Amino acid sequence: MRNYEIRVGNLFLREPYGGKKMIPKNIADEFDQCIKCGLCLATCPVGKELFLEKFTPRGKIQLAKHYAAGDLEISQHYRDIFAKCLLCGACSVTCPSGVELKEVLVGMREEIVKKRGIHPNLESAIKSLFVNHNISDEENNERGDWRDDINELPDHMYERELAEVVYFVGCVSSFFPMVQSIPQNMARILEAADVDFTILSGEEWCCGFPLIGAGAPEKMGELIEHNIEQVKGLGASKMVFSCPSCYRTWKEYYKTDLELFHSTQFIQRLIKDGDVPMGELHQTVTYHDPCDLGRNGGIFDAPREVLRSIPGLTLVELENNRAQSICCGGGGNLEIADPDLSASVARNKIEEIQRTGAKTLVTSCQQCVRTIKGKVRIEKVDLDVLDITDVVVRAMSDA
Amino acid sequence: MIIDSIKDEFRQIVGDEWFLDTPEDLVVYSYDGFLPEFKPSGVIVPGDRDEISKIMGVANREKINIIPRGAGTNICGSSVAREGGIIIAFHRLNKILEIDRESMCAVVQPGVVNADLQKAVAGYGLMYPPDPASMFVSTIGGNVALNAGGPRGVKYGVTRDYLLGLEVVLPSGEVINTGGKALKNASGYDLTRLMCGSEGTLGILTEIIIRLVPLAPARATLQAIYSDLDDAATTVSAIIGSGIVPATLELIDRTVLDVISDYGGARFSKEAEALLLIEVDGEESLVEAQGKRIEEFCKERGAVQVERASTPEEAEKLWQARRTAFGAVASLRPNCIVEDATVPVKMLPAMIRKIVEITKKYDLKIGVLAHAGDGNLHPLIMTDLRDREEMARIDKAMEELYETAIGMGGTLSGEHGIGIAKDRFMGMEFNEASIELMRGIKRVFDPNNILNPGSFL
Ligand SMILES: Cc1cc2nc3c(=O)[nH]c(=O)nc-3n(C[C@H](O)[C@H](O)[C@H](O)COP(=O)(O)OP(=O)(O)OC[C@H]3O[C@@H](n4cnc5c(N)ncnc54)[C@H](O)[C@@H]3O)c2cc1C
Ligand code: SF4
Ligand code: SF4
Ligand code: SF4
């Protein structure tokens, strides 16, 4: 009759990894750790939208395992599956068994690039990254163009020979008009607090973050070296980033002794020291934790402290906040690989925001602002989407 | 193997997009929470009942196995293609069709996730009590097919107790309706309850009518901390014996606490040898009074301390952490065997003593987790399958465990089902005549044995 190998009670069998070592052992270890309980399905925004098992984190772990064991090839289909992921890390924090899903997901992207090259939708962006040193089609010397709209721009135009603090603007805020207010705000805040800071302007190159999600982190070397070199001669001891992904990339991939801050942390300090005068702002807002700042960067309190320090402002939390925050749809290069899916995730996020009743959403990442604001505009939703620096500047104006 | 012309027939029924047979799709529908893998020949994702009926028609004609699958979270190996065949997945049947406040019931499709239903009915001031720890993923179809229970079972019972009626596609493709919205029903055999717990072997559930109850206006969550496991167990049977009915009464031992205590910001006591997680619900004044009585009860029976969660969020964090216990314990060693033996609640202390004894006798590492209030134990046996010598000891230990449980008037499985996890132990609980009767029922429903074959029968 039936002959099952495993006949021992009600059992979570974790088959030992017996596959050919086609991918590094540290990732393979994670397969054994997955007990297929499915709890990660509850938090994956992609799995919830596409629901077929292959699109869920549990399914992807299985696909990685069977690739490692040598019984699945990296087909076109296989690649498309792994591209449908935000690298938001929600699965990793849900997993009770401690599977480092994000490691596997990023690791598999690298493996896929090795076997089949960069994803076709990303190819041109990556190419121009090495030509222009940014993720837009524009030349890198236009990186400082956000300054054009600033009245009373100082003569040095924030480019100094020596400075205590380097403000690393990041590609998205530098080149996309929708979010250029972020560096403009940052300059205003830093100036108001008399911070001795500089920007790198045309010598700032992309931090390399897009290459991690594209599965080609080994290509980051050139960018890292250049950026480190640029910062060196400035005599700086601190760096500030308004982009959470730049911040994390520097923390994890750059070897530097400089003190690194996300803008929310830096501004929180300035406010605490009384360096930024805060006026009243009578408004109810809700706050979206960007994946790379919150869950993946561990910064939850700084932005909330900043908001709380504004008299009159009321913060209502989203249903899923802090580590449970749901991705806006802008992560993992998904916007390029599958724009429709990214838009669906954004729509779900907006619905969650609307359930709070707040008419203003605050976040602290230019990419989240772009994704959510873009969708809000298309669907004509009555929602104001702001970066936290927008809010701080508004409060300052009333001081 | 299934020939291409039949696959084409399936494709015609559901559309190309919803019949899947790529290597990637087959590999991800080859497991459930029990883990042994059986690769199916295809996966079909129907959009409505009529498609399901047509699918069964073809399958019955061609004698192709069909295996229903919800979220694949069962831990008895009952939603995998054990003898080959096609997985039928209910991802697209995920709608709540109706919430009928006046009749206190809801009509849902099988793929609705338990927690989504809970949330939706809460908006009407109602509650669907069965709350398996997998509630954020597992489906109502899977819950019904396995008669799932959860912590709230003590006061509210299990899935079976909330089942009013079903629409079922039989293996022949015919559609039947059982029960209805009426709360009482004494006509004919109770086919509704026969389907409940049938592990997807008798028919495919396409619509489910469930009973709802009013959402309790107030609730309180307490944790009672013990320095002795036995004291915690005797408190449980004493509470139940005294006529107080808490909504939940969970027991967690040191081993389990160690791994869940910090999950998602939960704050469990770090000093406890054992802990009772208790929830009372109802009218505000009742909750107050019951909470106090339980507190006294626990202290009289050796609780070192009793703490009350101060906010609903704090309480939810404790429950959230409790729900992760399986997975968290499973991460300690390569494998974890989750037991599900259940005894009458007054036997709980004796049963827990037995588990402690067995742990020592066979030199094993076992964590104790229990829906204690209804006598449902989940000893978690941590092991490494590759260690044959230890596996042999575990095998003996489990046999002794089941014999003890059944000897006490209990059962092999309180809520996880039999599947291929415990089929070999069926003889302990049922005599040959009962099993033959079950086989006969299966033959009547499914003469060709195409629906989820290879189960406990
Ligand atoms: C972390 C974790 C915690 C758990 N906690 C609990 C718990 O507290 N209480 C508990 O009782 N269980 C628990 N379980 C077990 C499991 O979650 C339940 O058995 C659940 O009911 C399975 O639902 P599912 O949607 O995953 O169904 P599946 O696992 O996919 O299927 C279960 C069975 O239902 C059948 N089936 C599914 N849909 C249909 C349908 N439409 N028609 C006919 N048959 C169908 C399948 O063939 C199979 O036999 C837990 C599991 C995990 C992994
Ligand atoms: S939550 Fe973790 S253990 Fe469970 S299925 Fe997902 S990855 Fe596997
Ligand atoms: S990283 Fe985010 S999108 Fe990707 S599998 Fe995990 S939860 Fe899903
Ligand atoms: S991470 Fe920062 S520098 Fe890199 S692409 Fe994004 S915005 Fe540009």
mmCIF file of N, CA, C and O in Angstrom, chain B residues 119-158:
data_model
loop_
_atom_site.group_PDB
_atom_site.id
_atom_site.type_symbol
_atom_site.label_atom_id
_atom_site.label_comp_id
_atom_site.label_asym_id
_atom_site.label_seq_id
_atom_site.Cartn_x
_atom_site.Cartn_y
_atom_site.Cartn_z
ATOM 1 N N LYS B 119 -12.480 40.284 10.942
ATOM 2 C CA LYS B 119 -12.425 41.738 10.858
ATOM 3 C C LYS B 119 -13.730 42.283 10.263
ATOM 4 O O LYS B 119 -14.282 43.265 10.768
ATOM 5 N N ALA B 120 -14.180 41.614 9.210
ATOM 6 C CA ALA B 120 -15.385 42.110 8.544
ATOM 7 C C ALA B 120 -16.594 42.047 9.476
ATOM 8 O O ALA B 120 -17.370 43.000 9.558
ATOM 9 N N VAL B 121 -16.769 40.945 10.194
ATOM 10 C CA VAL B 121 -17.961 40.833 11.032
ATOM 11 C C VAL B 121 -17.860 41.713 12.281
ATOM 12 O O VAL B 121 -18.875 42.159 12.803
ATOM 13 N N ALA B 122 -16.629 41.986 12.705
ATOM 14 C CA ALA B 122 -16.463 42.873 13.864
ATOM 15 C C ALA B 122 -17.072 44.242 13.561
ATOM 16 O O ALA B 122 -17.613 44.902 14.442
ATOM 17 N N GLY B 123 -17.029 44.629 12.292
ATOM 18 C CA GLY B 123 -17.630 45.889 11.872
ATOM 19 C C GLY B 123 -19.143 45.914 12.088
ATOM 20 O O GLY B 123 -19.753 46.969 12.116
ATOM 21 N N TYR B 124 -19.751 44.757 12.227
ATOM 22 C CA TYR B 124 -21.194 44.655 12.484
ATOM 23 C C TYR B 124 -21.470 44.350 13.960
ATOM 24 O O TYR B 124 -22.571 43.969 14.332
ATOM 25 N N GLY B 125 -20.423 44.425 14.773
ATOM 26 C CA GLY B 125 -20.590 44.108 16.188
ATOM 27 C C GLY B 125 -20.727 42.616 16.427
ATOM 28 O O GLY B 125 -21.273 42.174 17.436
ATOM 29 N N LEU B 126 -20.235 41.819 15.480
ATOM 30 C CA LEU B 126 -20.370 40.367 15.604
ATOM 31 C C LEU B 126 -18.988 39.715 15.655
ATOM 32 O O LEU B 126 -17.977 40.324 15.351
ATOM 33 N N MET B 127 -19.022 38.433 16.030
ATOM 34 C CA MET B 127 -17.762 37.717 16.144
ATOM 35 C C MET B 127 -17.910 36.317 15.579
ATOM 36 O O MET B 127 -18.952 35.682 15.713
ATOM 37 N N TYR B 128 -16.848 35.850 14.901
ATOM 38 C CA TYR B 128 -16.759 34.458 14.478
ATOM 39 C C TYR B 128 -15.721 33.815 15.391
ATOM 40 O O TYR B 128 -14.522 34.077 15.262
ATOM 41 N N PRO B 129 -16.153 33.023 16.354
ATOM 42 C CA PRO B 129 -15.236 32.622 17.412
ATOM 43 C C PRO B 129 -14.024 31.750 17.041
ATOM 44 O O PRO B 129 -12.957 31.970 17.595
ATOM 45 N N PRO B 130 -14.132 30.753 16.141
ATOM 46 C CA PRO B 130 -12.947 29.900 15.960
ATOM 47 C C PRO B 130 -11.715 30.694 15.504
ATOM 48 O O PRO B 130 -11.763 31.397 14.492
ATOM 49 N N ASP B 131 -10.657 30.594 16.274
ATOM 50 C CA ASP B 131 -9.475 31.438 16.044
ATOM 51 C C ASP B 131 -8.176 30.637 16.050
ATOM 52 O O ASP B 131 -7.327 30.809 16.906
ATOM 53 N N PRO B 132 -8.003 29.728 15.075
ATOM 54 C CA PRO B 132 -6.756 28.971 15.035
ATOM 55 C C PRO B 132 -5.557 29.917 14.974
ATOM 56 O O PRO B 132 -5.681 31.029 14.448
ATOM 57 N N ALA B 133 -4.435 29.450 15.520
ATOM 58 C CA ALA B 133 -3.247 30.308 15.540
ATOM 59 C C ALA B 133 -2.823 30.698 14.127
ATOM 60 O O ALA B 133 -2.103 31.657 13.924
ATOM 61 N N SER B 134 -3.301 29.963 13.148
ATOM 62 C CA SER B 134 -2.977 30.269 11.749
ATOM 63 C C SER B 134 -4.001 31.217 11.128
ATOM 64 O O SER B 134 -4.059 31.360 9.914
ATOM 65 N N MET B 135 -4.829 31.856 11.958
ATOM 66 C CA MET B 135 -5.980 32.611 11.432
ATOM 67 C C MET B 135 -5.654 33.704 10.419
ATOM 68 O O MET B 135 -6.486 34.038 9.590
ATOM 69 N N PHE B 136 -4.457 34.252 10.452
ATOM 70 C CA PHE B 136 -4.130 35.313 9.494
ATOM 71 C C PHE B 136 -3.840 34.779 8.100
ATOM 72 O O PHE B 136 -3.663 35.539 7.159
ATOM 73 N N VAL B 137 -3.763 33.468 7.960
ATOM 74 C CA VAL B 137 -3.526 32.860 6.650
ATOM 75 C C VAL B 137 -4.515 31.763 6.302
ATOM 76 O O VAL B 137 -4.890 31.603 5.146
ATOM 77 N N SER B 138 -4.924 30.957 7.288
ATOM 78 C CA SER B 138 -5.721 29.781 6.929
ATOM 79 C C SER B 138 -7.124 30.195 6.497
ATOM 80 O O SER B 138 -7.651 31.235 6.885
ATOM 81 N N THR B 139 -7.713 29.348 5.648
ATOM 82 C CA THR B 139 -8.988 29.697 5.031
ATOM 83 C C THR B 139 -10.153 29.019 5.753
ATOM 84 O O THR B 139 -9.974 27.995 6.418
ATOM 85 N N ILE B 140 -11.338 29.582 5.557
ATOM 86 C CA ILE B 140 -12.513 28.988 6.187
ATOM 87 C C ILE B 140 -12.741 27.576 5.618
ATOM 88 O O ILE B 140 -13.072 26.647 6.357
ATOM 89 N N GLY B 141 -12.518 27.383 4.315
ATOM 90 C CA GLY B 141 -12.654 26.044 3.730
ATOM 91 C C GLY B 141 -11.754 25.036 4.429
ATOM 92 O O GLY B 141 -12.191 23.957 4.825
ATOM 93 N N GLY B 142 -10.502 25.416 4.607
ATOM 94 C CA GLY B 142 -9.550 24.540 5.302
ATOM 95 C C GLY B 142 -9.949 24.359 6.761
ATOM 96 O O GLY B 142 -9.840 23.264 7.322
ATOM 97 N N ASN B 143 -10.433 25.410 7.381
ATOM 98 C CA ASN B 143 -10.880 25.328 8.784
ATOM 99 C C ASN B 143 -12.022 24.327 8.928
ATOM 100 O O ASN B 143 -12.036 23.512 9.853
ATOM 101 N N VAL B 144 -12.970 24.396 7.996
ATOM 102 C CA VAL B 144 -14.113 23.480 8.075
ATOM 103 C C VAL B 144 -13.645 22.046 7.808
ATOM 104 O O VAL B 144 -13.981 21.124 8.544
ATOM 105 N N ALA B 145 -12.841 21.883 6.762
ATOM 106 C CA ALA B 145 -12.412 20.529 6.388
ATOM 107 C C ALA B 145 -11.583 19.871 7.481
ATOM 108 O O ALA B 145 -11.477 18.654 7.551
ATOM 109 N N LEU B 146 -10.976 20.682 8.366
ATOM 110 C CA LEU B 146 -10.185 20.088 9.446
ATOM 111 C C LEU B 146 -10.802 20.358 10.819
ATOM 112 O O LEU B 146 -10.204 20.048 11.839
ATOM 113 N N ASN B 147 -11.975 20.937 10.832
ATOM 114 C CA ASN B 147 -12.628 21.277 12.093
ATOM 115 C C ASN B 147 -11.664 21.988 13.038
ATOM 116 O O ASN B 147 -11.428 21.560 14.177
ATOM 117 N N ALA B 148 -11.125 23.082 12.560
ATOM 118 C CA ALA B 148 -10.103 23.803 13.318
ATOM 119 C C ALA B 148 -10.671 24.387 14.610
ATOM 120 O O ALA B 148 -11.842 24.747 14.696
ATOM 121 N N GLY B 149 -9.811 24.467 15.583
ATOM 122 C CA GLY B 149 -10.168 25.095 16.857
ATOM 123 C C GLY B 149 -9.158 26.187 17.148
ATOM 124 O O GLY B 149 -8.333 26.519 16.306
ATOM 125 N N GLY B 150 -9.243 26.731 18.328
ATOM 126 C CA GLY B 150 -8.291 27.773 18.704
ATOM 127 C C GLY B 150 -8.462 28.079 20.167
ATOM 128 O O GLY B 150 -9.292 27.457 20.842
ATOM 129 N N PRO B 151 -7.702 29.033 20.673
ATOM 130 C CA PRO B 151 -7.775 29.357 22.091
ATOM 131 C C PRO B 151 -9.201 29.620 22.593
ATOM 132 O O PRO B 151 -9.555 29.198 23.696
ATOM 133 N N ARG B 152 -10.016 30.291 21.798
ATOM 134 C CA ARG B 152 -11.358 30.613 22.276
ATOM 135 C C ARG B 152 -12.277 29.398 22.405
ATOM 136 O O ARG B 152 -13.435 29.527 22.822
ATOM 137 N N GLY B 153 -11.762 28.221 22.010
ATOM 138 C CA GLY B 153 -12.562 26.996 22.067
ATOM 139 C C GLY B 153 -13.138 26.701 23.441
ATOM 140 O O GLY B 153 -14.216 26.113 23.553
ATOM 141 N N VAL B 154 -12.449 27.094 24.498
ATOM 142 C CA VAL B 154 -12.912 26.784 25.854
ATOM 143 C C VAL B 154 -14.347 27.246 26.057
ATOM 144 O O VAL B 154 -15.197 26.523 26.529
ATOM 145 N N LYS B 155 -14.577 28.495 25.692
ATOM 146 C CA LYS B 155 -15.904 29.045 25.927
ATOM 147 C C LYS B 155 -16.799 28.859 24.712
ATOM 148 O O LYS B 155 -17.991 28.616 24.842
ATOM 149 N N TYR B 156 -16.210 28.997 23.532
ATOM 150 C CA TYR B 156 -17.035 29.103 22.336
ATOM 151 C C TYR B 156 -17.097 27.851 21.461
ATOM 152 O O TYR B 156 -17.894 27.802 20.531
ATOM 153 N N GLY B 157 -16.237 26.873 21.724
ATOM 154 C CA GLY B 157 -16.257 25.693 20.869
ATOM 155 C C GLY B 157 -15.414 25.862 19.623
ATOM 156 O O GLY B 157 -14.649 26.819 19.499
ATOM 157 N N VAL B 158 -15.567 24.928 18.666
ATOM 158 C CA VAL B 158 -14.687 24.887 17.492
ATOM 159 C C VAL B 158 -15.493 25.141 16.213
ATOM 160 O O VAL B 158 -16.686 25.435 16.269
#
